[in-house]
Amino acid sequence: MSDAGQSPMIALEGVSKTYPKQSKPAVAELNLQVPEGAIVTLIGPSGCGKTTILKMMNRLIEPTTGRILLAGEDVTDVNADQLRRRIGYVIQQVGLFPHLTIADNIAVVPKMLGWDKRRVASRVDELLHLVGMEPDDFRDRYPRQLSGGQQQRVGVARGLAADPPVMLMDEPFGAIDPITRERLQDEFLEVQRQVAKTICFVTHDLTEAVKLGDRIAVFAARGRLAQYDTPSEVLAHPADAFVAEFVGSGAAVRRLSLLQISQLELAQIVISGAGAAPKDQPVLSVDGAGRPSAWHHVPGSERPPALVTVPLSGTVYDAVDVMLDGRAPVVVVVDDDGRPRGALRWDALVADLRPNGQLR
Amino acid sequence: MGSYLQYLSENSTELVFYAQQHFLLVGYSVALASVISLVLALVLHTNQLTPPSWRRSLQVGSRETALLFASAALTVPSLALFGMLQPLLGLGVTPSIVALTLYAVYPVLRNTLAGLSGVDPAILEAARGVGMGPVRRMLRVQLPLAWPVIISGIRVAVLIVISIAVVAAVINGPGFGKPLQDGLARLGSVNSFNEVITGTLGCLLVAAGYEIVFVVVRRLTTPRGIRV
Ligand SMILES: Nc1ncnc2c1ncn2[C@@H]1O[C@H](COP(=O)(O)OP(=O)(O)O)[C@@H](O)[C@H]1O
Ligand SMILES: [Mg+2]
């Protein structure tokens, strides 16, 4: 694998867990390596052992057999409470302490680690900023005075408080409404860009797993690791029938969200009034600032279609989305200043998109 | 009515003394019962977390058994309990406090156990997940969150004990039991009815006093984030 050579941040070696009074193990003989600084999303059907695997990493559950190494060190060699203070842990139910203020919730681990007051207070403010909450507004509130999405942001901040190298997250956005969830995911990626933690992220939502994961670990029943690879590999080349079925019929559409528009070769656009245009190229009218105002002419259309645009930083998924939404056969790709950089055509997209998600 | 007011003013020093006694008798008993219940509940609650195989050999240590004993104490007729304690502890204040403590344990113990096990498991798991040890988890998270339930158990204990305390008069105990019993024994004679009324109203007065105490204590001891 590409990150061989560098030793993994988290390594599970032959890890099994059989719960008391159960005849079959919940997790059997699992080997998994999580490279430093990567987000690995753990996905699989309900009851396949994802939570069990995660909790073994911070010893909320002790494995029956096998070893778990954190930065090369066997986790059973350290005191469990001290271990957990070095691992951020975020759960779906959030589990904020309702009797403590937001600041005190975030400060729990730093205080246990004996940080002095000033350092704790400035860290709290720093983290609230990081998760997009104004410290002066939120520091002294109580959890029940926050929305679900805000509570989960605080949950993430609490997990990050003592700057742990590793974060374990168990369906953190699972109970959040879809629109807020998407925003939290975007913010989470932005936070990760700044903090670069090693993250194990459990989810049962394939879209989330694909969006957030540098790698996806797909689990089948009893914690069997069915495939462990990059999102595009998992979508394009499922390792077996189980993964294929799990990835399901939506795989081709999901892959679109992995494909950046900036990676594609865009169709040329001619700006109207800028001289004679070749017959087969679309012609665009622009306003005074050079931003697109309307289509002047689009080859193959008798009347110019509605104008839709997508930012260059978006994905092909976004492009398809606005085209469907605006019933337009072509979309203008614009840069940060809103100026046209080229176009993506529906027919070219459908004809040329290969199974591996690349354009010809 | 006029004659009752006259009775009150003539006996005011004595009545204030009864009120003080009654208030303190209830206070000491419930305080003692609260300490006992809290310790017992912490032990039992922790015990509940030990493996079932251990618990089986410690059957007496289960919370059901403890609650059974405590509720049995509550069902013993109060007159009988005071009578039974007399040969062991004699007359007066000590046996009165002991008996009332026995009555007060059940409501406090029951609510403490209910409060502790009523704490959201996700919050306790989060506490474990951030690296709080068992003691810190109990003192910093579980007890504060269970506190409103515990304190309402203490309040119920106070109300129960206020009315039972009048029976302490049979073993020369302190409080409003004295005028009540004197009055009942001499019903029909001078002032006997006034004494009965005084015993009853006295209990209500003590109860009202405690209600005020509880409003203040609850306000001061319940963390702001979980105040309703
Ligand atoms: N404390 C427990 N005792 C016994 N069985 C358990 C316990 N926790 C989980 N299990 C079982 O282990 C399996 C895996 O559970 P879990 O790790 O929670 O799955 P997931 O998080 O993937 O939904 C399930 O079959 C579940 O019933
Ligand atoms: Mg789970």
Coordinates of C-alpha atoms and ligand atoms in Angstrom, one line a residue:
Chain A
M1 CA 0.0 0.0 0.0
S2 CA 1.0 3.6 -0.6
D3 CA 1.7 4.4 3.0
A4 CA 3.8 1.4 3.8
G5 CA 7.2 2.3 5.1
Q6 CA 5.8 4.7 7.6
S7 CA 4.6 2.9 10.7
P8 CA 0.8 3.1 11.2
M9 CA -0.6 5.3 14.0
I10 CA -3.1 2.6 15.0
A11 CA -2.6 -1.1 14.3
L12 CA -4.9 -3.9 15.2
E13 CA -3.3 -7.3 15.1
G14 CA -5.4 -10.4 15.2
V15 CA -8.0 -8.7 17.4
S16 CA -11.1 -10.7 18.4
K17 CA -13.9 -9.9 20.8
T18 CA -16.4 -12.4 22.2
Y19 CA -18.9 -10.9 24.5
P20 CA -19.6 -12.9 27.7
K21 CA -22.2 -15.6 27.2
Q22 CA -22.0 -15.3 23.4
S23 CA -21.1 -18.3 21.4
K24 CA -19.8 -16.4 18.4
P25 CA -17.4 -13.5 18.4
A26 CA -18.6 -10.0 17.6
V27 CA -15.2 -9.3 16.0
A28 CA -12.9 -12.1 14.8
E29 CA -9.3 -12.0 13.9
L30 CA -9.2 -8.4 12.7
N31 CA -6.1 -6.9 11.2
L32 CA -6.3 -3.2 10.5
Q33 CA -3.7 -0.4 10.1
V34 CA -4.6 3.3 10.2
P35 CA -1.9 5.5 8.8
E36 CA -1.0 8.7 10.6
G37 CA -3.0 11.8 9.7
A38 CA -5.6 9.8 7.7
I39 CA -9.3 9.6 8.2
V40 CA -10.5 6.0 8.0
T41 CA -14.2 5.6 7.8
L42 CA -15.5 2.3 9.2
I43 CA -18.7 1.3 7.5
G44 CA -20.9 -1.8 7.5
P45 CA -24.4 -3.0 8.3
S46 CA -25.8 -2.4 11.8
G47 CA -24.5 -4.9 14.3
C48 CA -21.4 -5.9 12.3
G49 CA -19.1 -4.8 15.2
K50 CA -18.1 -1.2 14.3
T51 CA -18.7 0.2 17.7
T52 CA -17.0 -2.8 19.3
I53 CA -13.9 -2.2 17.2
L54 CA -13.8 1.5 18.0
K55 CA -14.2 0.9 21.8
M56 CA -11.4 -1.6 21.8
M57 CA -9.1 1.0 20.6
N58 CA -9.5 3.2 23.7
R59 CA -10.2 0.1 25.9
L60 CA -13.8 0.9 26.7
I61 CA -14.0 -2.8 25.7
E62 CA -11.1 -5.2 26.2
P63 CA -10.3 -7.5 23.3
T64 CA -10.5 -11.2 24.0
T65 CA -7.4 -11.9 21.9
G66 CA -5.0 -9.9 19.8
R67 CA -3.0 -6.7 20.2
I68 CA -3.8 -3.1 19.6
L69 CA -0.9 -0.7 19.1
L70 CA -1.1 3.0 19.3
A71 CA 1.9 4.8 17.8
G72 CA 3.7 1.4 18.2
E73 CA 2.8 1.1 21.9
D74 CA 0.5 -1.7 23.1
V75 CA -2.6 0.0 24.6
T76 CA -2.8 -2.6 27.4
D77 CA 0.6 -1.4 28.7
V78 CA -0.9 1.9 29.8
N79 CA -3.4 2.9 32.4
A80 CA -6.8 2.9 30.6
D81 CA -7.9 6.3 31.9
Q82 CA -4.6 7.9 31.0
L83 CA -4.8 6.3 27.6
R84 CA -8.3 7.7 27.0
R85 CA -7.1 11.3 27.8
R86 CA -4.8 10.9 24.8
I87 CA -7.5 9.8 22.5
G88 CA -10.4 12.0 21.5
Y89 CA -13.8 10.2 21.7
V90 CA -17.0 11.5 20.1
I91 CA -20.2 9.6 20.1
Q92 CA -23.6 9.9 18.4
Q93 CA -25.4 10.7 21.6
V94 CA -22.9 13.5 22.2
G95 CA -22.9 12.9 25.9
L96 CA -22.1 16.4 26.9
F97 CA -22.3 16.9 30.7
P98 CA -25.6 18.7 31.2
H99 CA -24.6 20.3 34.5
L100 CA -21.5 21.9 33.1
T101 CA -21.1 24.9 30.9
I102 CA -19.9 24.5 27.4
A103 CA -16.5 25.8 28.5
D104 CA -16.3 23.3 31.3
N105 CA -17.4 20.5 29.1
I106 CA -14.6 21.3 26.6
A107 CA -12.1 21.8 29.5
V108 CA -12.7 18.4 31.1
V109 CA -9.6 16.6 29.8
P110 CA -7.2 19.6 29.9
K111 CA -8.2 20.1 33.6
M112 CA -7.6 16.4 34.4
L113 CA -4.2 16.8 32.7
G114 CA -3.5 19.6 35.2
W115 CA -3.3 22.5 32.7
D116 CA -3.3 25.9 34.4
K117 CA -6.4 28.1 34.2
R118 CA -5.2 30.5 31.6
R119 CA -4.1 27.8 29.3
V120 CA -7.4 26.0 29.6
A121 CA -9.4 29.2 29.0
S122 CA -7.5 30.1 25.9
R123 CA -7.7 26.6 24.6
V124 CA -11.5 26.6 25.1
D125 CA -11.8 29.8 23.1
E126 CA -9.5 28.5 20.4
L127 CA -11.6 25.3 20.0
L128 CA -14.9 27.1 19.9
H129 CA -13.5 29.3 17.1
L130 CA -12.3 26.2 15.3
V131 CA -15.7 24.6 15.3
G132 CA -17.3 27.8 14.2
M133 CA -18.9 29.0 17.5
E134 CA -18.4 32.5 18.9
P135 CA -16.8 31.9 22.4
D136 CA -18.4 35.0 23.9
D137 CA -21.8 33.7 22.9
F138 CA -21.4 30.1 23.9
R139 CA -18.7 29.8 26.6
D140 CA -21.2 30.1 29.5
R141 CA -24.2 28.4 28.1
Y142 CA -25.4 25.0 29.1
P143 CA -25.8 22.0 26.7
R144 CA -29.6 22.1 26.7
Q145 CA -29.4 25.7 25.4
L146 CA -27.8 24.5 22.2
S147 CA -29.2 22.9 19.0
G148 CA -28.3 19.3 18.1
G149 CA -25.8 20.5 15.6
Q150 CA -24.2 22.9 18.0
Q151 CA -24.0 20.2 20.7
Q152 CA -22.2 17.9 18.3
R153 CA -19.7 20.7 17.4
V154 CA -19.0 21.0 21.1
G155 CA -18.6 17.2 21.3
V156 CA -16.0 17.4 18.6
A157 CA -14.3 20.3 20.4
R158 CA -14.2 18.3 23.6
G159 CA -12.6 15.4 21.8
L160 CA -9.9 17.7 20.4
A161 CA -9.4 19.6 23.7
A162 CA -6.1 18.1 24.8
D163 CA -4.8 17.9 21.2
P164 CA -4.8 14.1 21.1
P165 CA -3.1 12.6 18.1
V166 CA -6.0 10.2 17.6
M167 CA -9.7 10.7 17.4
L168 CA -12.4 8.0 17.6
M169 CA -15.8 9.1 16.3
D170 CA -18.8 6.8 16.5
E171 CA -21.5 8.0 14.1
P172 CA -21.1 11.6 15.4
F173 CA -23.4 13.1 12.8
G174 CA -25.9 10.2 12.8
A175 CA -28.7 11.9 14.7
I176 CA -28.4 15.2 12.9
D177 CA -30.8 16.4 10.2
P178 CA -29.4 16.0 6.6
I179 CA -28.8 19.6 5.9
T180 CA -27.0 20.3 9.2
R181 CA -25.1 17.0 8.8
E182 CA -23.7 18.1 5.4
R183 CA -22.6 21.3 6.9
L184 CA -21.0 19.6 9.9
Q185 CA -19.2 17.2 7.4
D186 CA -17.8 20.2 5.5
E187 CA -16.7 21.9 8.7
F188 CA -15.2 18.7 10.0
L189 CA -13.0 18.3 6.8
E190 CA -12.0 21.9 7.2
V191 CA -11.0 21.3 10.9
Q192 CA -9.1 18.2 9.9
R193 CA -7.2 20.2 7.3
Q194 CA -6.0 22.3 10.2
V195 CA -5.4 19.7 12.9
A196 CA -4.4 16.7 10.8
K197 CA -5.4 14.0 13.3
T198 CA -5.5 10.3 12.8
I199 CA -9.2 9.6 12.8
C200 CA -11.4 6.5 12.9
F201 CA -14.8 7.5 11.9
V202 CA -17.7 5.0 12.2
T203 CA -20.7 5.6 10.0
H204 CA -23.5 3.6 8.4
D205 CA -24.0 6.3 5.7
L206 CA -22.0 5.4 2.5
T207 CA -22.2 9.0 1.2
E208 CA -20.6 10.2 4.5
A209 CA -18.0 7.4 4.3
V210 CA -17.0 8.4 0.8
K211 CA -17.0 12.1 1.5
L212 CA -14.9 12.0 4.6
G213 CA -12.7 9.0 4.3
D214 CA -9.2 8.9 2.9
R215 CA -9.8 5.2 3.1
I216 CA -12.9 3.2 3.7
A217 CA -13.0 0.0 5.8
V218 CA -16.1 -2.0 4.8
F219 CA -17.1 -4.5 7.4
A220 CA -19.3 -7.6 7.0
A221 CA -21.0 -9.4 9.8
R222 CA -18.8 -10.4 12.8
G223 CA -16.3 -7.7 12.1
R224 CA -14.9 -9.3 9.0
L225 CA -13.0 -6.7 7.1
A226 CA -14.3 -7.1 3.6
Q227 CA -12.4 -4.3 1.9
Y228 CA -10.0 -1.6 3.0
D229 CA -9.1 0.9 0.3
T230 CA -9.6 4.4 -1.0
P231 CA -13.2 5.4 -1.6
S232 CA -12.9 5.5 -5.4
E233 CA -11.4 2.0 -5.4
V234 CA -14.1 0.6 -3.2
L235 CA -16.8 2.1 -5.4
A236 CA -15.1 1.1 -8.7
H237 CA -13.8 -2.3 -7.7
P238 CA -15.7 -3.9 -4.9
A239 CA -13.6 -6.7 -3.5
D240 CA -16.4 -9.2 -3.3
A241 CA -20.1 -9.7 -3.8
F242 CA -20.8 -8.4 -0.2
V243 CA -19.1 -5.1 -0.9
A244 CA -20.7 -4.8 -4.3
E245 CA -24.1 -5.2 -2.8
F246 CA -23.3 -2.9 0.1
V247 CA -22.0 -0.2 -2.2
G248 CA -25.1 -0.9 -4.2
S249 CA -26.7 0.5 -7.2
G250 CA -25.8 4.1 -6.5
A251 CA -22.1 3.6 -6.8
A252 CA -21.7 5.4 -10.2
V253 CA -23.5 8.5 -8.9
R254 CA -21.5 8.5 -5.7
R255 CA -18.3 8.4 -7.6
L256 CA -19.2 11.7 -9.2
S257 CA -18.7 13.4 -5.8
L258 CA -15.1 12.1 -5.8
L259 CA -14.3 13.6 -9.1
Q260 CA -13.2 17.3 -8.9
I261 CA -14.2 19.5 -11.8
S262 CA -10.7 21.0 -11.7
Q263 CA -9.4 17.6 -12.8
L264 CA -11.4 17.6 -16.0
E265 CA -10.7 19.1 -19.3
L266 CA -13.5 21.7 -19.8
A267 CA -15.2 22.6 -23.1
Q268 CA -14.2 25.9 -24.6
I269 CA -16.6 28.8 -24.3
V270 CA -16.7 31.8 -26.6
I271 CA -17.6 35.2 -25.1
S272 CA -20.2 36.9 -27.2
G273 CA -19.0 40.0 -29.1
A274 CA -15.4 38.7 -28.9
G275 CA -15.2 38.1 -32.6
A276 CA -16.5 35.3 -34.9
A277 CA -17.2 32.1 -33.1
P278 CA -16.7 28.6 -34.4
K279 CA -20.2 27.1 -35.1
D280 CA -19.8 24.2 -32.7
Q281 CA -18.8 26.2 -29.6
P282 CA -21.2 27.7 -27.1
V283 CA -21.4 31.4 -26.9
L284 CA -21.9 33.2 -23.6
S285 CA -23.0 36.8 -22.8
V286 CA -21.2 38.4 -19.9
D287 CA -21.9 41.4 -17.7
G288 CA -19.6 44.4 -17.1
A289 CA -17.6 42.5 -14.5
G290 CA -17.0 39.6 -16.9
R291 CA -19.5 37.3 -15.1
P292 CA -21.9 35.1 -17.2
S293 CA -25.3 36.7 -17.7
A294 CA -27.0 34.4 -20.3
W295 CA -26.3 32.0 -23.1
H296 CA -26.1 33.6 -26.4
H297 CA -26.0 30.4 -28.4
V298 CA -25.6 26.7 -27.6
P299 CA -24.9 24.3 -30.4
G300 CA -27.7 21.7 -30.7
S301 CA -30.3 23.9 -29.0
E302 CA -32.7 26.1 -31.0
R303 CA -33.3 28.5 -28.1
P304 CA -30.5 29.2 -25.6
P305 CA -31.1 27.1 -22.4
A306 CA -31.2 28.5 -18.9
L307 CA -27.8 29.6 -17.5
V308 CA -26.5 27.5 -14.7
T309 CA -23.0 27.7 -13.1
V310 CA -20.9 25.6 -10.8
P311 CA -17.6 26.7 -9.1
L312 CA -14.4 25.2 -10.3
S313 CA -13.7 23.9 -6.8
G314 CA -16.9 21.7 -7.0
T315 CA -17.3 18.1 -8.0
V316 CA -18.9 16.6 -11.0
Y317 CA -21.7 15.6 -8.7
D318 CA -22.4 19.3 -8.1
A319 CA -22.3 20.0 -11.8
V320 CA -24.8 17.2 -12.6
D321 CA -26.9 18.5 -9.7
V322 CA -27.3 22.0 -11.1
M323 CA -27.9 20.8 -14.6
L324 CA -30.7 18.5 -13.5
D325 CA -32.1 21.3 -11.3
G326 CA -32.0 23.9 -14.1
R327 CA -32.9 21.5 -16.9
A328 CA -29.8 22.7 -18.7
P329 CA -27.7 20.5 -21.0
V330 CA -24.6 22.5 -20.2
V331 CA -23.1 24.2 -17.1
V332 CA -20.7 27.1 -17.0
V333 CA -17.7 26.4 -14.7
V334 CA -16.7 29.7 -12.9
D335 CA -13.6 30.5 -10.9
D336 CA -13.6 32.2 -7.4
D337 CA -14.3 35.6 -9.0
G338 CA -17.3 34.3 -10.9
R339 CA -15.6 34.5 -14.3
P340 CA -16.3 31.6 -16.8
R341 CA -13.5 29.1 -17.2
G342 CA -15.2 26.6 -19.4
A343 CA -18.2 24.5 -19.7
L344 CA -19.3 20.9 -18.9
R345 CA -21.8 19.3 -21.3
W346 CA -24.3 16.7 -20.2
D347 CA -23.9 14.5 -23.2
A348 CA -20.1 14.6 -23.1
L349 CA -20.3 13.7 -19.4
V350 CA -22.6 10.7 -19.9
A351 CA -20.7 9.5 -22.9
D352 CA -17.2 9.8 -21.6
L353 CA -17.4 9.0 -17.8
R354 CA -15.5 5.8 -17.4
P355 CA -16.2 3.2 -14.7
N356 CA -13.2 4.3 -12.7
G357 CA -14.7 7.8 -12.5
Q358 CA -12.2 9.4 -14.9
L359 CA -13.0 11.2 -18.1
R360 CA -11.4 10.0 -21.2
Chain B
M1 CA -61.0 31.2 68.8
G2 CA -60.2 34.0 71.2
S3 CA -59.6 31.6 74.0
Y4 CA -57.2 29.6 71.7
L5 CA -55.1 32.8 71.0
Q6 CA -55.1 33.4 74.7
Y7 CA -53.8 29.8 75.2
L8 CA -51.1 30.4 72.7
S9 CA -49.9 33.6 74.3
E10 CA -49.9 32.1 77.7
N11 CA -47.9 29.1 76.6
S12 CA -45.8 30.8 74.0
T13 CA -42.3 30.0 75.5
E14 CA -43.2 26.4 75.8
L15 CA -44.6 26.2 72.3
V16 CA -41.5 27.8 70.8
F17 CA -39.5 25.3 72.7
Y18 CA -41.6 22.4 71.3
A19 CA -41.2 23.8 67.8
Q20 CA -37.4 24.0 68.1
Q21 CA -37.3 20.5 69.5
H22 CA -39.5 19.1 66.8
F23 CA -37.5 20.8 64.1
L24 CA -34.2 19.6 65.4
L25 CA -35.4 16.0 66.0
V26 CA -36.6 15.8 62.4
G27 CA -33.4 17.5 61.2
Y28 CA -31.0 15.1 63.0
S29 CA -32.9 12.0 62.1
V30 CA -33.1 12.8 58.4
A31 CA -29.5 14.0 58.2
L32 CA -28.4 10.8 59.8
A33 CA -30.6 8.8 57.5
S34 CA -29.3 10.7 54.5
V35 CA -25.7 10.0 55.3
I36 CA -26.5 6.3 55.9
S37 CA -28.5 6.1 52.6
L38 CA -25.9 7.9 50.6
V39 CA -23.1 5.6 51.7
L40 CA -25.3 2.6 51.4
A41 CA -26.4 3.6 47.9
L42 CA -22.9 4.3 46.7
V43 CA -21.8 0.9 47.9
L44 CA -24.9 -0.9 46.5
H45 CA -24.6 1.0 43.2
T46 CA -21.0 0.2 42.8
N47 CA -21.8 -3.4 43.8
Q48 CA -24.4 -3.4 41.0
L49 CA -21.5 -2.8 38.6
T50 CA -19.5 -5.8 39.8
P51 CA -19.8 -9.1 37.9
P52 CA -23.0 -11.0 38.6
S53 CA -20.9 -14.0 39.9
W54 CA -19.6 -11.9 42.7
R55 CA -23.0 -10.5 43.5
R56 CA -24.6 -13.9 43.8
S57 CA -22.3 -14.7 46.7
L58 CA -23.1 -11.3 48.2
Q59 CA -26.8 -11.6 47.9
V60 CA -27.4 -9.5 51.0
G61 CA -25.5 -6.7 49.2
S62 CA -28.1 -6.4 46.4
R63 CA -30.1 -3.2 46.2
E64 CA -33.3 -5.1 46.2
T65 CA -32.5 -6.7 49.6
A66 CA -31.5 -3.3 51.0
L67 CA -34.7 -1.7 49.8
L68 CA -36.7 -4.6 51.2
F69 CA -35.2 -4.0 54.7
A70 CA -35.7 -0.3 54.5
S71 CA -39.3 -0.6 53.4
A72 CA -39.9 -3.2 56.1
A73 CA -38.7 -0.7 58.7
L74 CA -41.2 1.8 57.3
T75 CA -44.1 -0.6 57.7
V76 CA -43.4 -1.3 61.4
P77 CA -46.1 0.5 63.3
S78 CA -44.4 3.5 64.8
L79 CA -45.9 3.0 68.3
A80 CA -44.5 -0.5 68.3
L81 CA -41.1 0.6 67.1
F82 CA -40.7 3.2 69.8
G83 CA -41.8 0.6 72.4
M84 CA -39.3 -2.0 71.1
L85 CA -36.4 0.4 71.2
Q86 CA -37.1 1.4 74.8
P87 CA -35.4 -1.7 76.5
L88 CA -32.3 -1.2 74.3
L89 CA -31.9 2.6 74.4
G90 CA -34.1 3.7 77.2
L91 CA -36.2 6.9 77.1
G92 CA -35.8 10.3 75.6
V93 CA -33.9 11.8 72.7
T94 CA -31.6 9.0 71.6
P95 CA -34.2 6.3 70.9
S96 CA -36.4 8.9 69.3
I97 CA -33.7 9.8 66.8
V98 CA -32.8 6.2 66.1
A99 CA -36.4 5.2 65.4
L100 CA -37.0 8.2 63.1
T101 CA -33.8 7.6 61.3
L102 CA -35.0 4.0 60.5
Y103 CA -38.1 5.5 59.0
A104 CA -36.3 8.1 57.0
V105 CA -33.8 5.7 55.3
Y106 CA -36.3 4.2 52.8
P107 CA -37.3 7.3 50.9
V108 CA -33.8 8.6 50.7
L109 CA -32.2 5.3 49.8
R110 CA -34.8 4.6 47.2
N111 CA -34.5 8.0 45.5
T112 CA -30.7 7.9 45.7
L113 CA -30.6 4.6 43.9
A114 CA -33.2 5.7 41.4
G115 CA -31.3 9.0 40.8
L116 CA -28.0 7.3 40.3
S117 CA -29.3 4.7 37.9
G118 CA -31.4 7.3 36.1
V119 CA -28.4 9.1 34.8
D120 CA -28.2 8.8 31.0
P121 CA -25.8 5.9 30.1
A122 CA -24.4 7.9 27.2
I123 CA -23.2 10.6 29.6
L124 CA -21.5 8.0 31.8
E125 CA -19.9 6.4 28.8
A126 CA -18.7 9.8 27.6
A127 CA -17.2 10.3 31.1
R128 CA -15.4 7.0 30.8
G129 CA -14.4 7.9 27.2
V130 CA -12.7 11.1 28.3
G131 CA -10.7 9.2 30.9
M132 CA -12.5 9.9 34.1
G133 CA -11.8 7.2 36.7
P134 CA -14.7 5.6 38.8
V135 CA -14.4 8.0 41.7
R136 CA -14.2 11.2 39.6
R137 CA -17.1 9.8 37.5
M138 CA -19.3 9.4 40.5
L139 CA -18.4 12.7 42.3
R140 CA -18.2 14.9 39.2
V141 CA -20.9 13.5 37.0
Q142 CA -23.2 10.9 38.4
L143 CA -23.9 12.4 41.9
P144 CA -24.5 16.0 40.6
L145 CA -26.9 14.7 38.0
A146 CA -28.7 12.5 40.5
W147 CA -28.9 15.2 43.0
P148 CA -32.4 16.7 42.3
V149 CA -33.8 13.2 42.7
I150 CA -31.9 12.6 45.9
I151 CA -33.0 15.8 47.4
S152 CA -36.6 15.2 46.7
G153 CA -36.2 11.8 48.5
I154 CA -34.8 13.7 51.5
R155 CA -37.8 16.1 51.4
V156 CA -40.3 13.2 51.4
A157 CA -38.4 11.7 54.3
V158 CA -38.7 15.0 56.2
L159 CA -42.5 15.1 55.7
I160 CA -42.9 11.5 56.8
V161 CA -40.8 11.9 59.8
I162 CA -42.4 15.2 60.9
S163 CA -45.7 13.4 61.5
I164 CA -44.2 10.2 62.9
A165 CA -42.1 12.2 65.4
V166 CA -45.2 13.0 67.5
V167 CA -45.2 9.3 68.5
A168 CA -41.8 9.8 70.2
A169 CA -43.7 11.3 73.1
V170 CA -44.5 7.8 74.3
I171 CA -40.9 7.3 75.2
N172 CA -40.6 10.9 76.5
G173 CA -39.2 12.1 73.2
P174 CA -39.0 15.8 72.3
G175 CA -41.4 17.8 70.1
F176 CA -45.1 18.4 69.5
G177 CA -45.9 14.9 70.5
K178 CA -45.9 16.0 74.1
P179 CA -48.9 18.5 74.0
L180 CA -50.7 16.3 71.5
Q181 CA -50.5 13.3 73.7
D182 CA -51.3 15.2 76.9
G183 CA -54.4 16.7 75.2
L184 CA -55.6 13.4 73.8
A185 CA -55.2 11.7 77.2
R186 CA -57.4 14.4 78.9
L187 CA -59.9 15.1 76.1
G188 CA -62.8 17.1 77.5
S189 CA -60.9 18.8 80.2
V190 CA -59.5 22.4 80.2
N191 CA -57.2 23.2 77.3
S192 CA -57.0 19.6 76.1
F193 CA -58.5 20.5 72.8
N194 CA -56.2 23.4 72.4
E195 CA -53.3 21.1 73.0
V196 CA -54.4 18.7 70.3
I197 CA -54.8 21.6 67.8
T198 CA -51.4 22.9 68.8
G199 CA -49.7 19.6 68.2
T200 CA -51.3 19.3 64.8
L201 CA -50.7 22.9 63.7
G202 CA -47.2 22.7 65.1
C203 CA -46.4 19.8 62.8
L204 CA -47.7 21.9 59.8
L205 CA -45.6 24.8 61.0
V206 CA -42.4 22.7 61.1
A207 CA -43.3 21.3 57.7
A208 CA -43.7 24.8 56.3
G209 CA -40.3 25.7 57.8
Y210 CA -38.7 22.8 56.1
E211 CA -40.3 23.6 52.7
I212 CA -38.6 27.0 52.9
V213 CA -35.3 25.3 53.8
F214 CA -35.7 23.0 50.8
V215 CA -36.5 25.8 48.3
V216 CA -33.3 27.5 49.4
V217 CA -31.1 24.3 49.5
R218 CA -32.3 23.1 46.2
R219 CA -31.6 26.4 44.6
L220 CA -28.1 26.5 46.0
T221 CA -27.1 22.9 45.4
T222 CA -28.6 22.1 42.0
P223 CA -26.2 22.9 39.1
R224 CA -27.6 25.6 36.9
G225 CA -27.5 23.5 33.8
I226 CA -30.0 21.0 35.1
R227 CA -32.4 23.3 37.0
V228 CA -35.9 23.1 35.6
Ligands
LIG1 N1 -22.3 -5.5 25.7 C1 -22.6 -6.4 24.8 N2 -22.9 -7.7 25.2 C2 -23.2 -8.7 24.3 N3 -23.3 -8.5 23.0 C3 -23.0 -7.2 22.5 C4 -22.6 -6.2 23.4 N4 -22.4 -5.0 22.7 C5 -22.6 -5.4 21.4 N5 -22.9 -6.7 21.3 C6 -23.2 -7.5 20.0 O1 -22.0 -7.4 19.2 C7 -22.3 -7.2 17.9 C8 -21.6 -5.9 17.4 O2 -22.2 -4.8 18.0 P1 -21.7 -3.3 17.7 O3 -20.2 -3.3 17.8 O4 -22.5 -2.4 18.6 O5 -22.2 -3.2 16.2 P2 -22.3 -1.8 15.3 O6 -21.7 -0.7 16.0 O7 -21.6 -2.2 14.0 O8 -23.8 -1.7 15.0 C9 -23.8 -7.1 17.8 O9 -24.3 -8.3 17.4 C10 -24.3 -6.8 19.2 O10 -25.5 -7.4 19.5
MG2 MG -22.6 1.2 16.6

